[in-house]
Tab-separated table of C-alpha atoms and ligand atoms in Angstrom:
chain	number	residue	atom	x	y	z
L	15	UNK	CA	-10.058	101.128	122.878
L	16	UNK	CA	-7.370	98.607	121.758
L	17	UNK	CA	-3.869	100.088	121.318
L	18	UNK	CA	-2.706	100.707	117.733
L	19	UNK	CA	0.562	99.284	116.431
L	20	UNK	CA	2.977	102.230	116.347
L	21	UNK	CA	6.685	101.831	115.733
L	22	UNK	CA	9.536	103.772	117.270
L	23	UNK	CA	9.431	106.251	114.366
L	24	UNK	CA	5.745	107.060	114.955
L	25	UNK	CA	4.496	105.063	111.961
L	26	UNK	CA	1.158	103.309	112.415
L	27	UNK	CA	0.980	99.772	111.067
L	28	UNK	CA	-2.258	99.176	109.150
L	29	UNK	CA	-1.227	96.945	106.293
L	30	UNK	CA	-0.141	93.275	106.159
L	31	UNK	CA	1.137	91.557	103.020
L	32	UNK	CA	0.737	87.829	103.281
L	33	UNK	CA	2.616	85.405	101.091
L	34	UNK	CA	0.471	82.241	101.172
L	35	UNK	CA	2.840	80.047	99.174
L	36	UNK	CA	6.392	80.020	97.891
L	37	UNK	CA	5.347	77.879	94.944
L	38	UNK	CA	4.738	79.245	91.509
L	39	UNK	CA	3.812	78.015	88.074
L	40	UNK	CA	6.193	80.548	86.514
L	41	UNK	CA	9.912	81.161	86.976
L	42	UNK	CA	10.344	84.885	86.313
L	43	UNK	CA	13.999	85.656	85.753
L	44	UNK	CA	14.074	88.467	88.348
L	45	UNK	CA	12.273	86.481	91.014
L	46	UNK	CA	13.227	82.819	91.017
L	47	UNK	CA	16.095	80.646	89.896
L	48	UNK	CA	15.427	78.681	86.680
L	49	UNK	CA	15.152	75.342	88.485
L	50	UNK	CA	12.790	76.886	91.066
L	51	UNK	CA	13.477	76.753	94.775
L	52	UNK	CA	13.100	73.840	97.157
L	53	UNK	CA	9.419	74.225	97.948
L	54	UNK	CA	8.375	74.374	101.571
L	55	UNK	CA	6.792	71.163	102.769
L	56	UNK	CA	3.215	70.987	104.012
L	57	UNK	CA	4.447	71.256	107.633
L	58	UNK	CA	6.678	74.227	106.929
L	59	UNK	CA	4.096	76.357	105.251
L	60	UNK	CA	1.885	78.529	107.470
L	61	UNK	CA	-1.695	77.224	107.683
L	62	UNK	CA	-4.659	79.364	106.698
L	63	UNK	CA	-5.932	78.994	110.246
L	64	UNK	CA	-2.633	80.428	111.598
L	65	UNK	CA	-2.785	83.399	109.202
L	66	UNK	CA	-6.436	84.049	110.119
L	67	UNK	CA	-5.724	83.985	113.856
L	68	UNK	CA	-2.799	86.403	113.360
L	69	UNK	CA	-4.888	88.739	111.216
L	70	UNK	CA	-7.670	88.658	113.754
L	71	UNK	CA	-5.277	89.870	116.451
L	72	UNK	CA	-3.767	92.617	114.250
L	73	UNK	CA	-7.241	93.754	112.980
L	74	UNK	CA	-8.188	94.454	116.579
L	75	UNK	CA	-5.215	96.835	116.724
L	76	UNK	CA	-5.744	98.862	113.597
L	77	UNK	CA	-4.612	96.676	110.689
L	78	UNK	CA	-7.318	97.057	108.047
L	79	UNK	CA	-5.626	96.130	104.792
L	80	UNK	CA	-4.410	92.713	103.614
L	81	UNK	CA	-2.712	91.816	100.362
L	82	UNK	CA	-2.527	88.170	99.428
L	83	UNK	CA	0.628	87.347	97.447
L	84	UNK	CA	3.138	84.603	96.949
L	85	UNK	CA	4.699	82.726	95.002
L	86	UNK	CA	1.609	82.468	92.948
L	87	UNK	CA	-1.370	82.631	95.332
L	88	UNK	CA	-3.642	80.844	92.830
L	89	UNK	CA	-1.633	77.643	93.090
L	90	UNK	CA	-2.541	77.153	96.773
L	91	UNK	CA	-5.678	75.155	97.333
L	92	UNK	CA	-8.537	76.622	99.377
L	93	UNK	CA	-7.780	80.258	98.491
L	94	UNK	CA	-11.418	81.243	97.942
L	95	UNK	CA	-12.439	79.921	101.371
L	96	UNK	CA	-9.445	81.715	102.943
L	97	UNK	CA	-10.439	84.992	101.215
L	98	UNK	CA	-14.030	84.526	102.473
L	99	UNK	CA	-12.846	84.068	106.049
L	100	UNK	CA	-10.531	87.071	105.765
L	101	UNK	CA	-13.377	89.207	104.483
L	102	UNK	CA	-15.409	88.339	107.614
L	103	UNK	CA	-12.791	89.571	110.051
L	104	UNK	CA	-14.056	92.705	111.768
L	105	UNK	CA	-11.813	95.653	110.943
L	106	UNK	CA	-10.443	94.245	107.672
L	107	UNK	CA	-11.878	96.606	105.036
L	108	UNK	CA	-9.507	96.094	102.119
L	109	UNK	CA	-8.410	92.729	100.708
L	110	UNK	CA	-6.450	92.511	97.520
L	111	UNK	CA	-4.281	90.008	95.708
L	112	UNK	CA	-1.209	90.102	93.470
L	113	UNK	CA	-1.202	87.319	90.892
L	114	UNK	CA	0.572	86.480	87.669
L	115	UNK	CA	-2.896	86.086	86.165
L	116	UNK	CA	-2.268	82.758	84.353
L	117	UNK	CA	-4.930	80.913	86.365
L	118	UNK	CA	-7.395	83.755	86.725
L	119	UNK	CA	-9.728	82.425	84.066
L	120	UNK	CA	-10.399	79.416	86.252
L	121	UNK	CA	-10.697	81.219	89.648
L	122	UNK	CA	-11.819	84.836	89.068
L	123	UNK	CA	-15.526	84.334	89.691
L	124	UNK	CA	-15.045	82.153	92.754
L	125	UNK	CA	-12.647	84.652	94.309
L	126	UNK	CA	-14.865	87.616	93.526
L	127	UNK	CA	-17.844	85.907	95.142
L	128	UNK	CA	-15.621	85.117	98.177
L	129	UNK	CA	-15.113	88.874	98.765
L	130	UNK	CA	-11.920	89.652	96.913
L	131	UNK	CA	-12.626	92.705	94.830
L	132	UNK	CA	-9.233	94.275	94.129
L	133	UNK	CA	-6.557	92.622	92.107
L	134	UNK	CA	-3.053	93.360	90.765
L	135	UNK	CA	-1.918	91.328	87.761
L	136	UNK	CA	1.768	91.164	86.846
L	137	UNK	CA	2.645	91.479	83.185
L	138	UNK	CA	6.116	92.127	81.932
L	139	UNK	CA	5.816	91.797	78.179
L	140	UNK	CA	3.182	92.118	75.500
L	141	UNK	CA	5.167	89.940	73.126
L	142	UNK	CA	4.512	86.223	73.339
L	143	UNK	CA	8.087	84.994	72.899
L	144	UNK	CA	9.485	87.608	75.279
L	145	UNK	CA	6.805	86.913	77.898
L	146	UNK	CA	7.979	83.311	77.775
L	147	UNK	CA	11.644	84.350	77.997
L	148	UNK	CA	10.987	86.462	81.145
L	149	UNK	CA	8.610	84.004	82.874
L	150	UNK	CA	10.527	81.049	81.491
L	151	UNK	CA	7.337	78.911	81.306
L	152	UNK	CA	4.303	81.218	80.903
L	153	UNK	CA	1.869	81.842	78.123
L	154	UNK	CA	0.945	85.477	77.437
L	155	UNK	CA	-2.517	84.562	76.117
L	156	UNK	CA	-3.480	83.050	79.508
L	157	UNK	CA	-2.693	86.337	81.257
L	158	UNK	CA	-4.498	88.521	78.704
L	159	UNK	CA	-7.561	86.270	78.946
L	160	UNK	CA	-7.306	86.472	82.742
L	161	UNK	CA	-7.190	90.341	82.642
L	162	UNK	CA	-10.245	90.470	80.357
L	163	UNK	CA	-12.204	88.044	82.517
L	164	UNK	CA	-11.230	89.904	85.701
L	165	UNK	CA	-12.631	93.096	84.096
L	166	UNK	CA	-15.859	91.316	83.131
L	167	UNK	CA	-16.238	89.767	86.571
L	168	UNK	CA	-16.177	93.207	88.161
L	169	UNK	CA	-12.812	93.402	89.946
L	170	UNK	CA	-12.147	97.049	90.606
L	171	UNK	CA	-9.565	98.403	90.492
L	172	UNK	CA	-7.498	96.079	88.372
L	173	UNK	CA	-3.879	97.166	88.371
L	174	UNK	CA	-1.222	95.836	86.072
L	175	UNK	CA	2.275	95.519	87.636
L	176	UNK	CA	5.153	95.829	85.161
L	177	UNK	CA	8.799	95.345	86.040
L	178	UNK	CA	11.113	96.688	83.343
L	179	UNK	CA	14.532	95.230	82.971
L	180	UNK	CA	17.222	97.033	80.983
L	181	UNK	CA	17.960	95.370	77.693
L	182	UNK	CA	15.134	92.844	78.053
L	183	UNK	CA	11.771	94.634	77.963
L	184	UNK	CA	12.489	98.357	78.342
L	185	UNK	CA	11.751	98.861	74.644
L	186	UNK	CA	8.075	98.142	75.426
L	187	UNK	CA	7.389	101.242	77.522
L	188	UNK	CA	5.215	102.907	74.891
L	189	UNK	CA	3.469	99.634	74.020
L	190	UNK	CA	2.531	99.212	77.685
L	191	UNK	CA	1.150	102.735	77.846
L	192	UNK	CA	-0.905	102.138	74.689
L	193	UNK	CA	-2.151	98.879	76.253
L	194	UNK	CA	-3.258	100.761	79.412
L	195	UNK	CA	-4.965	103.377	77.250
L	196	UNK	CA	-6.768	100.820	75.117
L	197	UNK	CA	-8.111	98.891	78.134
L	198	UNK	CA	-8.530	102.060	80.289
L	199	UNK	CA	-6.543	100.336	82.986
L	200	UNK	CA	-4.203	101.363	85.780
L	201	UNK	CA	-0.674	100.224	84.926
L	202	UNK	CA	2.247	100.644	87.371
L	203	UNK	CA	5.874	100.405	86.522
L	204	UNK	CA	7.712	98.915	89.512
L	205	UNK	CA	11.406	99.453	89.746
L	206	UNK	CA	13.292	96.219	89.432
L	207	UNK	CA	14.901	95.294	92.775
L	208	UNK	CA	18.032	93.218	92.483
L	209	UNK	CA	17.078	90.694	95.180
L	210	UNK	CA	18.150	87.121	94.791
L	211	UNK	CA	18.434	87.286	90.993
L	212	UNK	CA	21.426	87.794	88.819
L	213	UNK	CA	20.423	91.017	87.089
L	214	UNK	CA	21.925	94.053	88.829
L	215	UNK	CA	20.967	97.076	86.734
L	216	UNK	CA	17.742	98.972	87.504
L	217	UNK	CA	15.901	101.303	85.143
L	218	UNK	CA	14.539	104.141	87.281
L	219	UNK	CA	10.992	105.428	87.299
L	220	UNK	CA	12.321	108.822	86.181
L	221	UNK	CA	13.831	107.354	83.042
L	222	UNK	CA	10.515	105.647	82.160
L	223	UNK	CA	8.482	108.748	82.978
L	224	UNK	CA	10.621	110.858	80.617
L	225	UNK	CA	10.195	108.393	77.750
L	226	UNK	CA	6.367	108.499	78.194
L	227	UNK	CA	6.286	112.250	78.502
L	228	UNK	CA	8.136	112.677	75.228
L	229	UNK	CA	5.637	110.395	73.413
L	230	UNK	CA	2.333	111.594	74.854
L	231	UNK	CA	0.939	115.130	75.222
L	232	UNK	CA	-0.944	115.929	78.387
L	233	UNK	CA	0.721	113.231	80.531
L	234	UNK	CA	0.147	114.834	83.935
L	235	UNK	CA	0.604	113.997	87.577
L	236	UNK	CA	-2.714	113.293	89.202
L	237	UNK	CA	-1.746	111.952	92.673
L	238	UNK	CA	1.133	110.930	94.909
L	239	UNK	CA	3.170	114.061	94.605
L	240	UNK	CA	3.614	114.150	98.374
L	241	UNK	CA	6.925	113.446	99.978
L	242	UNK	CA	7.479	109.683	100.167
L	243	UNK	CA	4.193	108.721	98.421
L	244	UNK	CA	4.161	104.976	97.626
L	245	UNK	CA	3.026	105.501	94.040
L	246	UNK	CA	3.044	108.500	91.791
L	247	UNK	CA	0.175	108.420	89.358
L	248	UNK	CA	-0.168	110.141	86.043
L	249	UNK	CA	-3.180	110.510	83.764
L	250	UNK	CA	-3.954	111.755	80.260
L	251	UNK	CA	-6.367	114.374	78.968
L	252	UNK	CA	-7.778	111.989	76.362
L	253	UNK	CA	-7.982	108.622	78.272
L	254	UNK	CA	-9.030	107.212	81.620
L	255	UNK	CA	-5.854	105.108	81.837
L	256	UNK	CA	-3.584	105.752	84.800
L	257	UNK	CA	0.112	105.160	84.766
L	258	UNK	CA	1.757	104.719	88.156
L	259	UNK	CA	5.377	104.540	89.278
L	260	UNK	CA	6.537	102.611	92.278
L	261	UNK	CA	10.094	103.529	93.024
L	262	UNK	CA	11.346	101.575	96.057
L	263	UNK	CA	14.940	102.238	95.060
L	264	UNK	CA	15.152	105.726	93.595
L	265	UNK	CA	12.558	107.433	95.834
L	266	UNK	CA	11.921	105.194	98.795
L	267	UNK	CA	8.721	105.785	100.721
L	268	UNK	CA	9.948	104.498	104.094
L	269	UNK	CA	8.805	107.592	106.026
L	270	UNK	CA	5.210	106.591	105.409
L	271	UNK	CA	5.685	102.838	105.709
L	272	UNK	CA	2.633	101.253	107.282
L	273	UNK	CA	3.293	97.660	106.400
L	274	UNK	CA	4.450	94.332	107.701
L	275	UNK	CA	5.039	91.139	105.734
L	276	UNK	CA	4.246	87.549	106.560
L	277	UNK	CA	6.281	84.991	104.563
L	278	UNK	CA	4.972	81.674	103.298
L	279	UNK	CA	6.934	79.915	106.049
L	280	UNK	CA	5.144	81.992	108.682
L	281	UNK	CA	7.896	84.521	109.419
L	282	UNK	CA	7.121	88.130	110.160
L	283	UNK	CA	9.330	90.450	108.203
L	284	UNK	CA	9.543	94.135	109.191
L	285	UNK	CA	10.866	95.300	105.811
L	286	UNK	CA	11.346	93.784	102.374
L	287	UNK	CA	14.982	94.933	102.383
L	288	UNK	CA	16.096	93.614	105.762
L	289	UNK	CA	16.383	89.923	106.103
L	290	UNK	CA	15.589	89.568	109.841
L	291	UNK	CA	12.529	87.349	110.269
L	292	UNK	CA	10.529	86.348	113.338
L	293	UNK	CA	8.681	83.069	113.569
L	294	UNK	CA	4.944	83.519	114.163
L	295	UNK	CA	4.180	79.826	113.909
L	296	UNK	CA	6.032	79.343	117.147
L	297	UNK	CA	4.152	82.213	118.783
L	298	UNK	CA	0.811	80.915	117.596
L	299	UNK	CA	1.515	77.349	118.617
L	300	UNK	CA	1.922	78.223	122.328
L	301	UNK	CA	-0.782	79.033	124.850
L	302	UNK	CA	-0.535	82.758	124.194
L	303	UNK	CA	-3.677	84.778	124.169
L	304	UNK	CA	-4.429	87.582	121.777
L	305	UNK	CA	-2.918	90.245	124.033
L	306	UNK	CA	0.360	88.312	124.312
L	307	UNK	CA	0.532	87.998	120.524
L	308	UNK	CA	-0.169	91.746	120.159
L	309	UNK	CA	2.591	92.551	122.713
L	310	UNK	CA	5.017	90.344	120.817
L	311	UNK	CA	4.316	92.134	117.503
L	312	UNK	CA	4.250	95.557	119.162
L	313	UNK	CA	7.727	94.861	120.615
L	314	UNK	CA	9.106	93.656	117.316
L	315	UNK	CA	7.911	96.645	115.263
L	316	UNK	CA	10.064	98.845	117.440
L	317	UNK	CA	12.938	97.295	115.467
L	318	UNK	CA	11.620	98.605	112.189
L	319	UNK	CA	14.332	100.716	110.585
L	320	UNK	CA	13.498	104.318	109.726
L	321	UNK	CA	14.523	103.666	106.135
L	322	UNK	CA	16.135	101.011	104.016
L	323	UNK	CA	19.595	101.423	102.499
L	324	UNK	CA	19.048	99.115	99.569
L	325	UNK	CA	20.126	101.544	96.881
L	326	UNK	CA	23.409	102.096	98.751
L	327	UNK	CA	23.952	98.326	98.673
L	328	UNK	CA	22.949	98.391	94.961
L	329	UNK	CA	25.873	100.633	94.191
L	330	UNK	CA	28.214	97.797	95.139
L	331	UNK	CA	27.981	95.173	92.393
L	332	UNK	CA	27.761	91.637	93.724
L	333	UNK	CA	26.573	92.699	97.181
L	334	UNK	CA	22.935	92.092	96.393
L	335	UNK	CA	22.618	88.404	96.117
L	336	UNK	CA	20.930	87.238	99.259
L	337	UNK	CA	21.474	83.552	98.909
L	338	UNK	CA	18.187	82.390	100.409
L	339	UNK	CA	15.881	85.252	99.768
L	340	UNK	CA	14.073	84.984	96.534
L	341	UNK	CA	11.082	87.208	96.086
L	342	UNK	CA	8.644	84.296	95.758
L	343	UNK	CA	8.841	83.429	99.480
L	344	UNK	CA	8.657	87.007	100.703
L	345	UNK	CA	5.893	88.115	98.441
L	346	UNK	CA	7.279	91.196	96.749
Q	8	SAM	N1	3.167	85.559	91.602
Q	8	SAM	C1	2.516	86.800	91.777
Q	8	SAM	C2	2.869	87.826	90.748
Q	8	SAM	O1	3.870	87.580	90.015
Q	8	SAM	O2	2.178	88.818	90.646
Q	8	SAM	C3	2.708	87.373	93.167
Q	8	SAM	C4	4.085	87.306	93.781
Q	8	SAM	S1	5.312	88.315	93.025
Q	8	SAM	C5	6.689	87.948	94.029
Q	8	SAM	C6	4.739	89.916	93.505
Q	8	SAM	C7	5.278	91.015	92.712
Q	8	SAM	O3	6.640	91.164	92.912
Q	8	SAM	C8	5.117	90.878	91.173
Q	8	SAM	O4	4.423	92.030	90.626
Q	8	SAM	C9	6.478	90.789	90.662
Q	8	SAM	O5	6.609	91.371	89.386
Q	8	SAM	C10	7.254	91.547	91.701
Q	8	SAM	N2	8.644	91.232	91.753
Q	8	SAM	C11	9.221	89.977	91.911
Q	8	SAM	N3	10.522	90.053	91.917
Q	8	SAM	C12	10.859	91.392	91.782
Q	8	SAM	C13	12.052	92.111	91.726
Q	8	SAM	N4	13.219	91.534	91.793
Q	8	SAM	N5	12.003	93.454	91.531
Q	8	SAM	C14	10.782	94.101	91.458
Q	8	SAM	N6	9.615	93.447	91.515
Q	8	SAM	C15	9.651	92.107	91.653
Q	9	SF4	FE1	6.106	83.507	90.171
Q	9	SF4	FE2	5.273	85.971	90.608
Q	9	SF4	FE3	7.835	85.279	91.060
Q	9	SF4	FE4	6.966	85.387	88.549
Q	9	SF4	S1	7.098	87.113	89.981
Q	9	SF4	S2	8.207	83.711	89.488
Q	9	SF4	S3	4.918	84.757	88.777
Q	9	SF4	S4	6.111	84.538	92.127
């Protein structure tokens, strides 16, 4: 029986988030600088073959869940073939993708047929002009069409990811809840994390939850009440919509952390909030066999911290700007 990946705090690693590109067709204010970042060159970006080899090794040691992210994953060519190859890896039972949804109309059917069945679509405003203000370049109608088409294609579940920013879109909380209720969809409010951007104030899940509770009767917790649950989910008596809260800052879920991240440049990252990275391209390029790669990863995960201290850093204004770490390369 192959050994599982267990870190020094007894946490079993079963989940890998893979950023397949640092490029994006949007420039969201909280994620990327306005001019974009210097994109990785073809040689710098990790190849699909490299990712597949790495996933194959990890899948043999208990990793069963992969999330494809970016940058915008739909801007990288060959994604459907990559998803098809991932879905054939023994042990990988759950493949999902996070996308901004703007190109979904074009690719939804192809991806679904390739084996991708779960999708998260980011949406930060329901007002056209504000959507453009936040994404700097995007068109709300493209995303809404993408969501409808994803529903029609059969993606299930479809989750909408919404980041609220004080003074920019936090007046849309009730509109978002009504949107989720109308489309009977799962919408999750993700706490804004001041990484790389220039906005430092975060609106907490608790503040959002209270606003919703005061507007809707029967808004009740349905799952995730456990200590350190990743997402707390609430439902309504009169709708199938689900509203989730992901609170990496105010209620971090590090005690149950089961994840690793692979960046678009092929670096393994043990935690979103710690900037140490380890080059897997170098490891894959040598003569190492699968066991040696496993041993390398297994050794590294012993360095995983028991919990992040990001909210402590957040209390010190100006201390959060990690010059080179924009979310697009890490994958959120
Ligand atoms: N381009 C895709 C998208 O926007 O869904 C995938 C990559 S994006 C980096 C992944 C997720 O990270 C998105 O839901 C986005 O809203 C979220 N994100 C990016 N920067 C963030 C930040 N500073 N705080 C919280 N969430 C952030
Ligand atoms: Fe692009 Fe996603 Fe970042 Fe927006 S959040 S700039 S869509 S990678």
